[in-house]
Amino acid sequence: MINDVIIINNKNKSKNNKIKNDKSKKVDIFMMDKAIRTSQESYCKRLKVGAVFSKDNRALIDGYNGTISGIDNCCEEIQQVDVYKCIGCGYQTDDKIDICKICGNSDIKFSSKMIDKTSEYTVHAEQNVIFYAAKKGIPLDGGTMYITHNPCKQCSKAMVSSGIKKVVFKEFYRDTDGINFLKSCGVDVYQLK
């Protein structure tokens, strides 16, 4: 289904040879540039994501990934994680084990390591836009969300529920289930390259 995403190039034709209206393409490029600039406001270290909601060719709300209001704006937390590794087969888990679930070996090596984990208080750029709209009473029906990276499934659910009809993203990021979900709900999805 990801292959169904229409790619908007800086040329006159999209990847699937559908001609994109020049004015519409200019608006898409302008809004994506705004989303990219907005992403730079994020305090997140691993990935800065920006989003812009637009309606009637006007940018109405922008947002970036960060923590919820009133919380120290630090998206990542360093946490200690215990690791149990089977010496026999190499199976690894963070659950305490005495016998390997794979090979039955009881020679288990314990270690701990520090990892950079996303804070539970972190919200995505799209969520920040939708929450702000709800707080201020701004309807999102029929609008477009521009995002620097493709949305996750949870953000896609929120966008569908709030009436967003078009999503334009720049970069693919890890999980593409959100794209498939949007398309299955009739939302137009584009990648701007």
mmCIF file of C-alpha atoms in Angstrom, residues 16-150:
data_model
loop_
_atom_site.group_PDB
_atom_site.id
_atom_site.type_symbol
_atom_site.label_atom_id
_atom_site.label_comp_id
_atom_site.label_asym_id
_atom_site.label_seq_id
_atom_site.Cartn_x
_atom_site.Cartn_y
_atom_site.Cartn_z
ATOM 1 C CA ASN A 16 2.741 8.179 -11.085
ATOM 2 C CA ASN A 17 2.599 10.692 -14.002
ATOM 3 C CA LYS A 18 -0.374 12.650 -12.657
ATOM 4 C CA ILE A 19 0.164 16.338 -13.318
ATOM 5 C CA LYS A 20 -0.019 18.313 -10.084
ATOM 6 C CA ASN A 21 -1.499 21.801 -10.203
ATOM 7 C CA ASP A 22 1.392 24.350 -10.044
ATOM 8 C CA LYS A 23 -0.326 26.508 -7.411
ATOM 9 C CA SER A 24 -1.091 23.471 -5.269
ATOM 10 C CA LYS A 25 2.524 22.276 -5.610
ATOM 11 C CA LYS A 26 3.837 25.723 -4.578
ATOM 12 C CA VAL A 27 1.573 25.678 -1.517
ATOM 13 C CA ASP A 28 2.782 22.159 -0.629
ATOM 14 C CA ILE A 29 6.428 23.253 -0.902
ATOM 15 C CA PHE A 30 5.815 26.434 1.136
ATOM 16 C CA MET A 31 3.980 24.552 3.912
ATOM 17 C CA MET A 32 6.625 21.829 4.051
ATOM 18 C CA ASP A 33 9.365 24.465 4.351
ATOM 19 C CA LYS A 34 7.412 25.904 7.288
ATOM 20 C CA ALA A 35 7.138 22.434 8.878
ATOM 21 C CA ILE A 36 10.895 21.952 8.473
ATOM 22 C CA ARG A 37 11.612 25.328 10.098
ATOM 23 C CA THR A 38 9.153 24.532 12.891
ATOM 24 C CA SER A 39 10.899 21.204 13.570
ATOM 25 C CA GLN A 40 14.048 23.122 14.509
ATOM 26 C CA GLU A 41 12.225 24.454 17.604
ATOM 27 C CA SER A 42 12.104 20.928 19.056
ATOM 28 C CA TYR A 43 14.314 20.129 22.032
ATOM 29 C CA CYS A 44 14.457 16.445 21.053
ATOM 30 C CA LYS A 45 17.965 15.175 20.341
ATOM 31 C CA ARG A 46 17.351 12.077 18.226
ATOM 32 C CA LEU A 47 14.779 13.390 15.780
ATOM 33 C CA LYS A 48 13.209 16.818 15.350
ATOM 34 C CA VAL A 49 9.754 16.655 13.765
ATOM 35 C CA GLY A 50 7.606 19.577 12.676
ATOM 36 C CA ALA A 51 3.983 19.753 11.563
ATOM 37 C CA VAL A 52 1.820 22.479 10.016
ATOM 38 C CA PHE A 53 -1.959 22.391 9.690
ATOM 39 C CA SER A 54 -3.314 24.281 6.714
ATOM 40 C CA LYS A 55 -6.761 25.078 5.417
ATOM 41 C CA ASP A 56 -7.710 27.123 2.354
ATOM 42 C CA ASN A 57 -3.969 27.485 1.510
ATOM 43 C CA ARG A 58 -3.230 29.192 4.860
ATOM 44 C CA ALA A 59 -1.021 27.863 7.641
ATOM 45 C CA LEU A 60 -3.180 27.963 10.776
ATOM 46 C CA ILE A 61 -1.266 25.968 13.393
ATOM 47 C CA ASP A 62 2.264 24.624 13.684
ATOM 48 C CA GLY A 63 3.786 22.269 16.217
ATOM 49 C CA TYR A 64 6.838 20.174 16.935
ATOM 50 C CA ASN A 65 7.640 17.095 18.966
ATOM 51 C CA GLY A 66 8.360 17.817 22.604
ATOM 52 C CA THR A 67 6.994 17.281 26.068
ATOM 53 C CA ILE A 68 3.543 18.221 27.300
ATOM 54 C CA SER A 69 3.078 21.749 28.644
ATOM 55 C CA GLY A 70 4.431 22.343 32.136
ATOM 56 C CA ILE A 71 7.007 19.531 31.999
ATOM 57 C CA ASP A 72 10.759 20.026 31.545
ATOM 58 C CA ASN A 73 11.211 19.971 27.761
ATOM 59 C CA CYS A 74 13.515 16.983 27.494
ATOM 60 C CA CYS A 75 12.272 14.308 25.087
ATOM 61 C CA GLU A 76 14.809 11.622 25.939
ATOM 62 C CA GLU A 77 15.639 10.010 29.257
ATOM 63 C CA ILE A 78 18.711 7.952 30.025
ATOM 64 C CA GLN A 79 17.642 4.704 31.676
ATOM 65 C CA GLN A 80 19.491 1.678 32.956
ATOM 66 C CA VAL A 81 18.303 -1.563 31.381
ATOM 67 C CA ASP A 82 19.132 -5.063 32.603
ATOM 68 C CA VAL A 83 20.106 -7.525 29.877
ATOM 69 C CA TYR A 84 20.154 -11.301 30.191
ATOM 70 C CA LYS A 85 22.036 -13.149 27.450
ATOM 71 C CA CYS A 86 22.259 -16.879 26.820
ATOM 72 C CA ILE A 87 25.865 -17.917 26.311
ATOM 73 C CA GLY A 88 24.724 -20.986 24.319
ATOM 74 C CA CYS A 89 22.611 -19.442 21.539
ATOM 75 C CA GLY A 90 22.967 -15.675 22.033
ATOM 76 C CA TYR A 91 19.276 -15.070 22.854
ATOM 77 C CA GLN A 92 18.894 -11.741 24.656
ATOM 78 C CA THR A 93 16.062 -10.295 26.765
ATOM 79 C CA ASP A 94 15.442 -7.667 29.407
ATOM 80 C CA ASP A 95 13.259 -10.146 31.355
ATOM 81 C CA LYS A 96 15.093 -12.017 34.141
ATOM 82 C CA ILE A 97 15.686 -15.598 33.035
ATOM 83 C CA ASP A 98 17.534 -18.529 34.624
ATOM 84 C CA ILE A 99 17.106 -20.855 31.653
ATOM 85 C CA CYS A 100 17.139 -19.811 28.000
ATOM 86 C CA LYS A 101 13.688 -19.933 26.379
ATOM 87 C CA ILE A 102 15.268 -20.863 23.041
ATOM 88 C CA CYS A 103 17.860 -23.557 23.748
ATOM 89 C CA GLY A 104 17.288 -24.472 27.420
ATOM 90 C CA ASN A 105 20.846 -23.507 28.412
ATOM 91 C CA SER A 106 21.283 -22.320 32.009
ATOM 92 C CA ASP A 107 24.505 -20.415 31.295
ATOM 93 C CA ILE A 108 23.029 -16.887 31.347
ATOM 94 C CA LYS A 109 25.167 -13.764 31.475
ATOM 95 C CA PHE A 110 23.741 -10.673 33.184
ATOM 96 C CA SER A 111 24.759 -7.123 32.298
ATOM 97 C CA SER A 112 23.215 -3.701 32.378
ATOM 98 C CA LYS A 113 23.525 -0.835 29.984
ATOM 99 C CA MET A 114 22.383 2.763 29.738
ATOM 100 C CA ILE A 115 20.014 3.600 26.899
ATOM 101 C CA ASP A 116 18.501 6.813 25.583
ATOM 102 C CA LYS A 117 14.735 6.261 25.708
ATOM 103 C CA THR A 118 11.870 8.542 24.655
ATOM 104 C CA SER A 119 10.276 10.190 27.689
ATOM 105 C CA GLU A 120 6.716 9.141 28.490
ATOM 106 C CA TYR A 121 5.835 12.874 28.507
ATOM 107 C CA THR A 122 6.823 13.356 24.857
ATOM 108 C CA VAL A 123 4.098 14.128 22.311
ATOM 109 C CA HIS A 124 4.423 14.047 18.546
ATOM 110 C CA ALA A 125 4.311 17.159 16.371
ATOM 111 C CA GLU A 126 0.946 16.165 14.891
ATOM 112 C CA GLN A 127 -0.477 15.644 18.382
ATOM 113 C CA ASN A 128 0.712 19.098 19.432
ATOM 114 C CA VAL A 129 -1.115 20.622 16.458
ATOM 115 C CA ILE A 130 -4.331 18.679 17.138
ATOM 116 C CA PHE A 131 -4.250 19.393 20.907
ATOM 117 C CA TYR A 132 -3.747 23.114 20.279
ATOM 118 C CA ALA A 133 -6.639 23.167 17.798
ATOM 119 C CA ALA A 134 -8.896 21.445 20.327
ATOM 120 C CA LYS A 135 -7.836 23.825 23.099
ATOM 121 C CA LYS A 136 -8.531 26.902 20.941
ATOM 122 C CA GLY A 137 -11.651 25.564 19.214
ATOM 123 C CA ILE A 138 -10.120 25.524 15.730
ATOM 124 C CA PRO A 139 -11.873 22.985 13.454
ATOM 125 C CA LEU A 140 -9.582 20.743 11.428
ATOM 126 C CA ASP A 141 -12.276 19.315 9.103
ATOM 127 C CA GLY A 142 -11.152 19.162 5.498
ATOM 128 C CA GLY A 143 -7.660 20.511 6.143
ATOM 129 C CA THR A 144 -4.147 19.340 5.343
ATOM 130 C CA MET A 145 -1.355 18.282 7.716
ATOM 131 C CA TYR A 146 2.242 18.796 6.552
ATOM 132 C CA ILE A 147 4.779 16.745 8.513
ATOM 133 C CA THR A 148 8.537 16.424 8.189
ATOM 134 C CA HIS A 149 8.272 12.628 8.740
ATOM 135 C CA ASN A 150 5.510 10.136 8.029
#
